[in-house]
mmCIF file of C-alpha atoms and ligand atoms in Angstrom:
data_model
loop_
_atom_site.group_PDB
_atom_site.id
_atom_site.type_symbol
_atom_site.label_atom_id
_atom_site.label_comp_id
_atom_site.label_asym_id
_atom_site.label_seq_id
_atom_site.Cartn_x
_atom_site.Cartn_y
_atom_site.Cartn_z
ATOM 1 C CA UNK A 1 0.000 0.000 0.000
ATOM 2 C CA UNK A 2 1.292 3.686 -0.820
ATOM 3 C CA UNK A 3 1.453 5.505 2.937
ATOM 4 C CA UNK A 4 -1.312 7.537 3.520
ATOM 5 C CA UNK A 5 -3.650 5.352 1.289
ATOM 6 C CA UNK A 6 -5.609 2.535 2.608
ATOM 7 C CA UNK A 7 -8.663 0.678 1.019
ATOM 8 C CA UNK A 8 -11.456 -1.349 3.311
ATOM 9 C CA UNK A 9 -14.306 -4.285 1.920
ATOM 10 C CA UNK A 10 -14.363 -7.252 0.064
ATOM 11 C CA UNK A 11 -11.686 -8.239 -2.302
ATOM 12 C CA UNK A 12 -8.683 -7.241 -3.644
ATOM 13 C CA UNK A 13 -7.211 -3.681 -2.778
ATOM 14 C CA UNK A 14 -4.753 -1.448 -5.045
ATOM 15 C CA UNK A 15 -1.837 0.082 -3.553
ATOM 16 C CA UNK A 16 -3.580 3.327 -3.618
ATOM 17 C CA UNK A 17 -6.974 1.846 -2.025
ATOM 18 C CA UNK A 18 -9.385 1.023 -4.610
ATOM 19 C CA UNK A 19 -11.083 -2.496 -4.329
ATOM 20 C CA UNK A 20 -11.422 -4.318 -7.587
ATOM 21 C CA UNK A 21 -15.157 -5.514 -6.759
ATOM 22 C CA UNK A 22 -16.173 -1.898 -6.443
ATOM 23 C CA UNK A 23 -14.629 -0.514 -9.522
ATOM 24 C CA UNK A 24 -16.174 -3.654 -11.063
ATOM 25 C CA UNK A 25 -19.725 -3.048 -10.004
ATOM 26 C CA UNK A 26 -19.340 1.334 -10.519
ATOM 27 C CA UNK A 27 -20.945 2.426 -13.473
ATOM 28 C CA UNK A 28 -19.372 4.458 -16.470
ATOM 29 C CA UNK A 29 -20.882 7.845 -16.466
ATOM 30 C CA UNK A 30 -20.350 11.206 -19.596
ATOM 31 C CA UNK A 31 -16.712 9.707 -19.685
ATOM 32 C CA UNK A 32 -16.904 8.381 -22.749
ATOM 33 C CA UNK A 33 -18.736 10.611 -24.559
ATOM 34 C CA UNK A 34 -16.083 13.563 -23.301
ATOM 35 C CA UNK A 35 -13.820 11.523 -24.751
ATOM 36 C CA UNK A 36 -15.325 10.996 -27.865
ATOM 37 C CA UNK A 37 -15.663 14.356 -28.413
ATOM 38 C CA UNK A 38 -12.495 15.445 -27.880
ATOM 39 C CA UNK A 39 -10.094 13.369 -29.907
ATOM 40 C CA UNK A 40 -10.047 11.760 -33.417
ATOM 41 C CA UNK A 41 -12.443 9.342 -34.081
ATOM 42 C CA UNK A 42 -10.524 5.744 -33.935
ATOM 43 C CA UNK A 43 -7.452 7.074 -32.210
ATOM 44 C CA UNK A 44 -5.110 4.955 -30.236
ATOM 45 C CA UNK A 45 -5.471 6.026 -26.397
ATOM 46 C CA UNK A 46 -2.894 4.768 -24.123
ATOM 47 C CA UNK A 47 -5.232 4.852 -20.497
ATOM 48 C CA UNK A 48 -3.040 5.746 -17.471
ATOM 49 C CA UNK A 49 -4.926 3.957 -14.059
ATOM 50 C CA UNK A 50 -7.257 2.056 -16.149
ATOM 51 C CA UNK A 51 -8.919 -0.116 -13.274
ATOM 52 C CA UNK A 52 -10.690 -2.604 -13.934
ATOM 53 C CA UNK A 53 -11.558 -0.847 -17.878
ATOM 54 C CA UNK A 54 -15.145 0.722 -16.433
ATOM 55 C CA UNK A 55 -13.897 3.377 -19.164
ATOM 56 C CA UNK A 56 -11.820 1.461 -21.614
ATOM 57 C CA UNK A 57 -14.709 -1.093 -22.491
ATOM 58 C CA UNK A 58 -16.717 1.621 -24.033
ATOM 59 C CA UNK A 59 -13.444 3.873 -25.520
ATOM 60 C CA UNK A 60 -13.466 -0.078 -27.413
ATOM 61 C CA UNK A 61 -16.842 -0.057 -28.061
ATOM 62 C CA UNK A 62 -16.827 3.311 -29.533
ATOM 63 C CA UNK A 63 -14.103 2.034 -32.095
ATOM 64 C CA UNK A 64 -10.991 3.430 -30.331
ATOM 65 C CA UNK A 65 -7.974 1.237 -29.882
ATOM 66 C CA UNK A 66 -6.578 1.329 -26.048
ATOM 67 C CA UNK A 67 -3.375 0.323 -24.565
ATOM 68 C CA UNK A 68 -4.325 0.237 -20.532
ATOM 69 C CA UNK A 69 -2.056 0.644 -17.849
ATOM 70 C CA UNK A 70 -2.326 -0.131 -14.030
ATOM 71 C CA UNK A 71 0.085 -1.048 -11.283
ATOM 72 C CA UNK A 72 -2.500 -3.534 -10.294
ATOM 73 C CA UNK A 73 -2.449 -6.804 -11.698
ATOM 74 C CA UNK A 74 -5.843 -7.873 -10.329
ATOM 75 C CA UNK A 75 -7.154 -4.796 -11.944
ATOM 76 C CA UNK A 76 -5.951 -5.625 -15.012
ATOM 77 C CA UNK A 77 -6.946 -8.834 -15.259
ATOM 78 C CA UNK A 78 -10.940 -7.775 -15.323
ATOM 79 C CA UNK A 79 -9.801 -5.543 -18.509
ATOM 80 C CA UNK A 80 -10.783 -7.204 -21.882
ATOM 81 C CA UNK A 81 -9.763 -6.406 -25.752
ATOM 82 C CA UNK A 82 -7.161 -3.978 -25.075
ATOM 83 C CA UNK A 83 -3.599 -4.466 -24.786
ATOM 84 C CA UNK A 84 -2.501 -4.068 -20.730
ATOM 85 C CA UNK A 85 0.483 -3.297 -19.335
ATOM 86 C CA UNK A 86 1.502 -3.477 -15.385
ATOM 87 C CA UNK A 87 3.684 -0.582 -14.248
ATOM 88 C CA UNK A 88 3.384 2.465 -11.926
ATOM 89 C CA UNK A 89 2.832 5.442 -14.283
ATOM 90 C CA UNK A 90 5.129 7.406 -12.972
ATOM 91 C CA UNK A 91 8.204 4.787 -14.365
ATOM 92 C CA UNK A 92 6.422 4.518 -18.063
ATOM 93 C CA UNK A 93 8.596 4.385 -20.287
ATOM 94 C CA UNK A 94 6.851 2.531 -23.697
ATOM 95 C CA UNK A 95 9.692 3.842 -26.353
ATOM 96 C CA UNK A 96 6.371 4.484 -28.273
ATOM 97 C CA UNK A 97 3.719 6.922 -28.768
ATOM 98 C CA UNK A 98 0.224 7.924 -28.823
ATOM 99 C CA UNK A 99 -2.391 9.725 -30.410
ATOM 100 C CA UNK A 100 -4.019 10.679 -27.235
ATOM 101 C CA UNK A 101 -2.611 10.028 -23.530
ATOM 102 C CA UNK A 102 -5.715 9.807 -20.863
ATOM 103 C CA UNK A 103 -5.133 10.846 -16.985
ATOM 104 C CA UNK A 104 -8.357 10.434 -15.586
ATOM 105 C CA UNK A 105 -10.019 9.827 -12.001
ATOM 106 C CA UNK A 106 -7.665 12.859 -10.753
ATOM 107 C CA UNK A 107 -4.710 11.002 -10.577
ATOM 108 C CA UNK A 108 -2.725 14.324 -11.108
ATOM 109 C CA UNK A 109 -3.996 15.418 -7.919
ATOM 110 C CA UNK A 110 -1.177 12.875 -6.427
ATOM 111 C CA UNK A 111 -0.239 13.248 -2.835
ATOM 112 C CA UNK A 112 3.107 13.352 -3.713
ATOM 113 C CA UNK A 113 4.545 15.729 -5.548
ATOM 114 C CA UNK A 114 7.346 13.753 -6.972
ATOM 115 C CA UNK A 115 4.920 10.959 -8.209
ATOM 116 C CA UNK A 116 2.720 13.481 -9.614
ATOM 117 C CA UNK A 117 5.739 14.947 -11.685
ATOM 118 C CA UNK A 118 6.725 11.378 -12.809
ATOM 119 C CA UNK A 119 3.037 11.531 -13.805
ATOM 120 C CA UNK A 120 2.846 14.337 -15.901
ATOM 121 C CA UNK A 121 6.790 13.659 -17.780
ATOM 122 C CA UNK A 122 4.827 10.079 -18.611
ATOM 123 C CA UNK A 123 2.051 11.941 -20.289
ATOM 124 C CA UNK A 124 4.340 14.131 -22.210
ATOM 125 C CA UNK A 125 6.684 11.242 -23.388
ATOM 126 C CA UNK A 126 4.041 9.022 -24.621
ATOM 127 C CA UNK A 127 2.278 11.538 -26.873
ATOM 128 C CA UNK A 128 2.558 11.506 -30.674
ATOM 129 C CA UNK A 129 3.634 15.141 -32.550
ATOM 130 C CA UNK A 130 0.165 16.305 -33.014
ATOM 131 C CA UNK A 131 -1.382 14.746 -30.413
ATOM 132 C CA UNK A 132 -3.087 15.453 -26.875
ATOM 133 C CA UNK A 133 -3.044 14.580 -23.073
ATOM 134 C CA UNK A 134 -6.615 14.263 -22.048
ATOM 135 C CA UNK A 135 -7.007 14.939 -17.945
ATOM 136 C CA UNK A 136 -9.914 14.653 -15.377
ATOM 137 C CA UNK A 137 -9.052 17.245 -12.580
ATOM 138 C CA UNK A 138 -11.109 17.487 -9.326
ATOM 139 C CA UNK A 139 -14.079 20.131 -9.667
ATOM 140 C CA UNK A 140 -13.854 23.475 -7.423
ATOM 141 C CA UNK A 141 -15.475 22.431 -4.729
ATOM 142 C CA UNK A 142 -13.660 19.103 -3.890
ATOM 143 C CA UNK A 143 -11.878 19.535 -1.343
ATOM 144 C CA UNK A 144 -14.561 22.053 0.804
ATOM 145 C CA UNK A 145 -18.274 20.634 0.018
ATOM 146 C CA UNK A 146 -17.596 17.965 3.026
ATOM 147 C CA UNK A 147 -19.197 15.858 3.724
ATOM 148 C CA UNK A 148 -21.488 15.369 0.505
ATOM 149 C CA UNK A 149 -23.129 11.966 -0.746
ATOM 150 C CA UNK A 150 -24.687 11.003 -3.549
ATOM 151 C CA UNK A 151 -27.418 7.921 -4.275
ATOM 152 C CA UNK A 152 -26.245 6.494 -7.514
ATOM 153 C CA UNK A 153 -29.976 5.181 -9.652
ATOM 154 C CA UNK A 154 -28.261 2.214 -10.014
ATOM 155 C CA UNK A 155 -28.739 1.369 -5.923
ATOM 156 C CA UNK A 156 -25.875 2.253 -4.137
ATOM 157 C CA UNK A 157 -24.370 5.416 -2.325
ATOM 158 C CA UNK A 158 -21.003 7.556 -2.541
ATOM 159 C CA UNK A 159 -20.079 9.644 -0.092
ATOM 160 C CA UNK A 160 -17.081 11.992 0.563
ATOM 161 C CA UNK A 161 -17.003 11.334 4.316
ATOM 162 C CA UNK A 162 -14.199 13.779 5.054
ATOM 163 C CA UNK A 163 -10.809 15.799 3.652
ATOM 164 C CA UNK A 164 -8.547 16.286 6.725
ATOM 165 C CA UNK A 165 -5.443 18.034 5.695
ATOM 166 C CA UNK A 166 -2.356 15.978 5.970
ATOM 167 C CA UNK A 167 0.196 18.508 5.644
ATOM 168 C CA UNK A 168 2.290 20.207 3.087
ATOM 169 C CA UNK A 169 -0.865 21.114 0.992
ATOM 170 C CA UNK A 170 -2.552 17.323 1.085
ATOM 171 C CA UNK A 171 -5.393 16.725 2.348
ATOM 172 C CA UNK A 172 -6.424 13.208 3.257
ATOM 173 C CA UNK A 173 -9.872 12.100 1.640
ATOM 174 C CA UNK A 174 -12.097 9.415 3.360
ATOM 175 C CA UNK A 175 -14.497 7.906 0.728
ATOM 176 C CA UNK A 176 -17.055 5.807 1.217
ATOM 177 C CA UNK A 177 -19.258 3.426 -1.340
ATOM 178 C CA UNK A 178 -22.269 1.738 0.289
ATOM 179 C CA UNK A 179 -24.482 -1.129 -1.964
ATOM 180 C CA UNK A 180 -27.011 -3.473 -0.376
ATOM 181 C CA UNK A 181 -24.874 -6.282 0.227
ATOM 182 C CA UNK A 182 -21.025 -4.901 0.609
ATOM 183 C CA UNK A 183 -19.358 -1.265 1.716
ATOM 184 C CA UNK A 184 -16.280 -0.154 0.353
ATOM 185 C CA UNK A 185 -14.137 2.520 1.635
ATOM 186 C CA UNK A 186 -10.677 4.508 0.762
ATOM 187 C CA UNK A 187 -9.179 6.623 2.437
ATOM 188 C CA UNK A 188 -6.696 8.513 0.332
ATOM 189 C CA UNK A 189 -4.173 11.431 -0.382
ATOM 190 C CA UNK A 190 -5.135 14.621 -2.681
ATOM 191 C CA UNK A 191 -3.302 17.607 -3.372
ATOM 192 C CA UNK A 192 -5.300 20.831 -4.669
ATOM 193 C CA UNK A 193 -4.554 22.237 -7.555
ATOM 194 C CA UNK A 194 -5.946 25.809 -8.721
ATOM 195 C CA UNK A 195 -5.888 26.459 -11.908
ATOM 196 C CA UNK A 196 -2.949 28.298 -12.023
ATOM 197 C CA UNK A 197 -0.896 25.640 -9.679
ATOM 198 C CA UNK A 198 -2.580 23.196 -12.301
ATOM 199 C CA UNK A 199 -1.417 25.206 -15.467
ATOM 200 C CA UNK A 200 2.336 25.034 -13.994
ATOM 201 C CA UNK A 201 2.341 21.766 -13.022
ATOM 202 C CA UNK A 202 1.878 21.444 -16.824
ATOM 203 C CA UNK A 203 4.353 23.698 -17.743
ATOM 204 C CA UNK A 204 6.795 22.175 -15.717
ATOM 205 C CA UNK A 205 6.499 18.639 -17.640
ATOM 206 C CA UNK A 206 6.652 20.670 -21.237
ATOM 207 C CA UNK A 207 2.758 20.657 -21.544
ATOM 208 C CA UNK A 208 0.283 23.022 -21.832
ATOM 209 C CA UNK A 209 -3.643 23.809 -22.082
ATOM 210 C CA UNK A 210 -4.951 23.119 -25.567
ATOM 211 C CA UNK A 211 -8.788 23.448 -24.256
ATOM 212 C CA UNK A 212 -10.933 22.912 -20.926
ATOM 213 C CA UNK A 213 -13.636 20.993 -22.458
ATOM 214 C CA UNK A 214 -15.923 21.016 -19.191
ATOM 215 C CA UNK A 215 -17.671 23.879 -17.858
ATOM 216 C CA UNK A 216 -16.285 22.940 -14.680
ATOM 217 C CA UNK A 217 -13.048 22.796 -15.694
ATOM 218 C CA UNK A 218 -12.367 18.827 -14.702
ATOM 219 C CA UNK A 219 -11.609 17.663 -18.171
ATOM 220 C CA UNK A 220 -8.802 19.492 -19.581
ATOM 221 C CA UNK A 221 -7.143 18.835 -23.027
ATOM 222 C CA UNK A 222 -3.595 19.607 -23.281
ATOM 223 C CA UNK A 223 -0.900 19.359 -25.943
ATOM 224 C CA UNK A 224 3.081 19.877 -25.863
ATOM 225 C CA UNK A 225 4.591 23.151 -25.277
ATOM 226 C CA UNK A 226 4.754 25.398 -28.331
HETATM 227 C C1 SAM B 1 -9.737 5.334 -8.748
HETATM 228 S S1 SAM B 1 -9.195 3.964 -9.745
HETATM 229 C C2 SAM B 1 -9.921 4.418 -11.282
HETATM 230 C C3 SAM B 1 -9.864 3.377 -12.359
HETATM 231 C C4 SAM B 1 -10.413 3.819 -13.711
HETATM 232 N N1 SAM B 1 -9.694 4.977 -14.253
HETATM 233 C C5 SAM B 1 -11.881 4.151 -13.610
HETATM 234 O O1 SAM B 1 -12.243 5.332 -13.768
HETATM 235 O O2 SAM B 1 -12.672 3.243 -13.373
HETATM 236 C C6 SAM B 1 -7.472 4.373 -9.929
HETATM 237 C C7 SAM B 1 -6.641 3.291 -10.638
HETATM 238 O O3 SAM B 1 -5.350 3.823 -10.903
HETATM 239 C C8 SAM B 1 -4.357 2.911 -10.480
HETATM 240 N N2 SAM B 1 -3.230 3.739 -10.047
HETATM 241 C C9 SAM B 1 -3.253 4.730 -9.133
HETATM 242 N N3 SAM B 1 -2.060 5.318 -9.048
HETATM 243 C C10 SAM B 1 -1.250 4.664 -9.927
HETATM 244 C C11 SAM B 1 0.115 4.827 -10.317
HETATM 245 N N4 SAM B 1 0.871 5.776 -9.790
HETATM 246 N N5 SAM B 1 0.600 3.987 -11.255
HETATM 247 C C12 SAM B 1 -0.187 3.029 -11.817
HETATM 248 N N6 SAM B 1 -1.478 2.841 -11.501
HETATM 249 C C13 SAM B 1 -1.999 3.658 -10.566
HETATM 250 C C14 SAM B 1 -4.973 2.093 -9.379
HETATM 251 O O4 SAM B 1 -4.352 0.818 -9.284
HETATM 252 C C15 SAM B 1 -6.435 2.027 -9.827
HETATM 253 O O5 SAM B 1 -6.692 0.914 -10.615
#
């Protein structure tokens, strides 16, 4: 387990606290269809923290071609028709590139710094001249609308139980997932990012902002520096 992150419930747990059963069971939401909209139709994604493939099953479907990476094997192994590939994203190194590079489920809100840079110089090495990053930040009110739940129409619950800060500008995020039959929790490590510290963090791995495609700002598509 990464310190600071720890997963509860039934199943296999990920080093940074996700349980395999839960990502199996969660629903894909306007992911794909953000997605869709934002790159070439048919492009080759390579998926950074693809889980179980709750997104890369319908990227396939859709007529994409996905290369999916996770540090978790028992992740991966629920992930079927794309090519997978075990490794920590932030140690990447393909010697091949992309049409599009995907860094969803605010993984570039990382904890650590360090990882987060190793992160970011991933995303920049594995995209093709002419291509784009494509990266889900945390919406505005993340960190502060605590606690908050949500009842998924499907039957089950979310809730962001609580964001304690953990020092050095992390907070420490308790969530919580609650179906019939099973409860899930993670607790886990999150580090705010404005837009400008966002913008910077770019910057600092030779990227920049090509568009924010949300409203909200979460999904962000960004190409190499000019
Ligand atoms: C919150 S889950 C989301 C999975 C998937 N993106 C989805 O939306 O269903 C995060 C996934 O990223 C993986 N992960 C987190 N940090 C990672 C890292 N530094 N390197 C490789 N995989 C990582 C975890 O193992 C987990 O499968």
């Amino acid at each position: 387990m990464r310190e600071g992150y720890e997963g509860t419930g039934p199943g296999a747990i990920t080093p940074d606290g996700c349980a395999v059963e839960l990502y199996a069971r969660l629903p894909v939401g306007e992911e794909p269809d953000i997605i869709a909209a934002a790159v070439p139709a048919g492009a080759h994604i390579l998926e950074l923290g693809s889980g179980v493939g709750r997104v890369t099953h319908p990227l396939l479907e859709r007529g994409f071609t996905v290369t999916a990476v996770d540090e978790s094997a028992d992740m991966l192994a629920r992930v079927r028709g794309a090519r997978t590939i075990r490794s920590s994203i932030e140690d990447l190194d393909l010697g091949e590139t992309f049409d599009v590079v995907m860094l969803a489920s605010f993984l570039v809100h990382a904890g650590d710094e360090e990882v987060r840079r190793g992160i970011l110089r991933t995303c920049a090495r594995h995209v093709a001249d002419g291509g784009c990053v494509l990266i889900q930040r945390e919406g505005a009110d993340y960190h502060t609308d605590v606690p908050r739940e949500r009842v998924d129409p499907s039957g089950f619950t979310v809730r962001i139980a609580s964001v304690e800060p953990a020092g050095e500008g992390v907070d420490s995020v308790r969530a919580e997932y609650v179906f019939p039959d099973a409860v899930w929790t993670q607790t886990f490590l999150s580090r705010p990012l404005t837009k400008e510290r966002f913008e910077s963090a770019l910057a600092e791995a030779g990227l920049e902002v090509d568009t924010y495609l949300t409203p909200d700002g979460m999904w962000v598509r960004a190409v190499p520096s000019a």
